[in-house]
């Protein structure tokens, strides 16, 4: 099994910054990609940012230019630096990892989520 543990959420004022972290542990041979998604009540979970083991990143349109995803090494941790936060960024942020626990097997894992609240 693989566990993803997020940290860094909280309350911040409009225009402020926060940094989220996510660490992976357990049976991991390789992590193909790690990243962040977010969800608000009544809406679908949406892409925030992902980064591959090769360092290629992808961002949701609403966060481009404000958020930056990074990772220490191929097995994480993964970080999300969030700048110029807006009230519409308020959501539960979930860490995601596409893990290869052993050769020939790929599984998708989610963290439990961390709440980010941006007050105006």
Short mmCIF file of C-alpha atoms in Angstrom, two decimals:
data_model
loop_
_atom_site.label_atom_id
_atom_site.label_comp_id
_atom_site.label_asym_id
_atom_site.label_seq_id
_atom_site.Cartn_x
_atom_site.Cartn_y
_atom_site.Cartn_z
CA UNK A 1 0.00 0.00 0.00
CA UNK A 2 0.99 3.61 -0.55
CA UNK A 3 0.11 6.53 1.68
CA UNK A 4 0.08 10.19 0.69
CA UNK A 5 0.14 12.76 3.48
CA UNK A 6 -0.56 16.42 2.73
CA UNK A 7 0.33 19.41 4.87
CA UNK A 8 0.35 23.19 4.65
CA UNK A 9 -3.30 24.09 4.23
CA UNK A 10 -4.95 26.81 6.26
CA UNK A 11 -6.51 30.24 6.23
CA UNK A 12 -4.95 33.06 4.22
CA UNK A 13 -6.08 36.49 3.10
CA UNK A 14 -6.85 37.40 -0.48
CA UNK A 15 -3.56 38.04 -2.31
CA UNK A 16 -1.55 35.94 0.12
CA UNK A 17 0.55 32.82 -0.34
CA UNK A 18 0.60 29.25 0.94
CA UNK A 19 2.79 26.23 0.28
CA UNK A 20 1.38 22.72 0.29
CA UNK A 21 3.50 19.60 0.70
CA UNK A 22 2.78 15.94 0.03
CA UNK A 23 4.96 13.02 1.03
CA UNK A 24 4.56 9.47 -0.23
CA UNK A 25 5.42 6.33 1.73
CA UNK A 26 4.92 2.60 1.40
CA UNK A 27 5.66 0.14 -1.37
CA UNK A 28 7.03 2.34 -4.15
CA UNK A 29 9.23 1.21 -7.00
CA UNK A 30 8.69 4.38 -9.00
CA UNK A 31 6.34 7.37 -9.12
CA UNK A 32 5.40 8.38 -12.64
CA UNK A 33 3.66 11.60 -11.70
CA UNK A 34 2.56 13.53 -8.62
CA UNK A 35 0.34 16.52 -8.32
CA UNK A 36 -2.60 18.36 -6.89
CA UNK A 37 -6.31 18.49 -7.53
CA UNK A 38 -8.96 20.48 -5.69
CA UNK A 39 -12.66 20.21 -4.99
CA UNK A 40 -15.40 22.39 -3.59
CA UNK A 41 -18.78 21.05 -2.44
CA UNK A 42 -21.12 20.36 -5.33
CA UNK A 43 -18.42 20.50 -7.99
CA UNK A 44 -16.17 17.97 -9.64
CA UNK A 45 -12.58 17.56 -8.58
CA UNK A 46 -10.39 19.62 -10.89
CA UNK A 47 -6.76 19.64 -11.91
CA UNK A 48 -4.51 22.15 -10.19
CA UNK A 49 -1.03 21.00 -11.22
CA UNK A 50 0.94 17.85 -11.89
CA UNK A 51 4.60 17.05 -12.45
CA UNK A 52 6.12 13.95 -14.01
CA UNK A 53 9.22 12.07 -12.92
CA UNK A 54 10.98 13.81 -15.80
CA UNK A 55 10.04 17.23 -14.46
CA UNK A 56 7.32 18.11 -16.96
CA UNK A 57 4.53 20.11 -15.34
CA UNK A 58 0.93 20.77 -16.28
CA UNK A 59 -1.42 23.37 -14.79
CA UNK A 60 -5.11 24.07 -14.69
CA UNK A 61 -6.02 27.25 -16.58
CA UNK A 62 -7.25 29.06 -13.48
CA UNK A 63 -3.90 28.79 -11.66
CA UNK A 64 -1.39 29.34 -14.46
CA UNK A 65 1.07 32.06 -13.56
CA UNK A 66 0.14 32.00 -9.87
CA UNK A 67 0.89 28.45 -8.72
CA UNK A 68 4.09 26.43 -9.09
CA UNK A 69 4.43 22.67 -8.64
CA UNK A 70 7.78 21.09 -7.81
CA UNK A 71 9.24 17.90 -6.36
CA UNK A 72 12.47 17.07 -4.54
CA UNK A 73 13.18 13.87 -6.44
CA UNK A 74 11.46 11.13 -8.38
CA UNK A 75 9.70 9.80 -5.27
CA UNK A 76 8.65 13.19 -3.91
CA UNK A 77 7.78 15.05 -1.80
CA UNK A 78 5.76 17.23 -4.13
CA UNK A 79 5.06 20.87 -3.35
CA UNK A 80 2.54 23.44 -4.50
CA UNK A 81 3.53 27.07 -4.08
CA UNK A 82 0.39 29.17 -4.29
CA UNK A 83 0.76 32.92 -4.76
CA UNK A 84 -1.76 35.69 -5.37
CA UNK A 85 -4.48 33.59 -3.84
CA UNK A 86 -8.10 34.46 -4.55
CA UNK A 87 -11.33 33.56 -2.78
CA UNK A 88 -12.16 31.21 -5.66
CA UNK A 89 -9.08 29.14 -4.77
CA UNK A 90 -10.85 28.07 -1.58
CA UNK A 91 -11.18 24.28 -1.74
CA UNK A 92 -9.96 21.00 -0.36
CA UNK A 93 -6.67 20.23 -2.08
CA UNK A 94 -5.83 16.59 -2.74
CA UNK A 95 -2.44 15.12 -3.46
CA UNK A 96 -2.33 12.52 -6.23
CA UNK A 97 0.36 10.08 -7.26
CA UNK A 98 0.59 7.61 -10.12
CA UNK A 99 2.70 4.91 -8.52
CA UNK A 100 4.48 1.85 -9.85
CA UNK A 101 4.63 -0.40 -6.76
CA UNK A 102 6.35 -3.13 -8.76
CA UNK A 103 7.39 -3.62 -12.37
CA UNK A 104 4.39 -3.91 -14.64
CA UNK A 105 1.86 -2.52 -12.15
CA UNK A 106 0.56 1.06 -12.00
CA UNK A 107 -1.87 2.40 -9.40
CA UNK A 108 -3.43 5.78 -8.68
CA UNK A 109 -3.42 7.05 -5.08
CA UNK A 110 -5.00 10.00 -3.32
CA UNK A 111 -4.29 11.78 -0.07
CA UNK A 112 -7.04 12.67 2.41
CA UNK A 113 -6.96 16.34 1.45
CA UNK A 114 -6.05 19.60 3.10
CA UNK A 115 -8.36 22.61 3.31
CA UNK A 116 -7.28 25.95 1.88
CA UNK A 117 -9.48 28.92 2.74
CA UNK A 118 -8.88 32.33 1.19
CA UNK A 119 -10.70 35.18 2.89
CA UNK A 120 -11.56 38.39 1.08
#
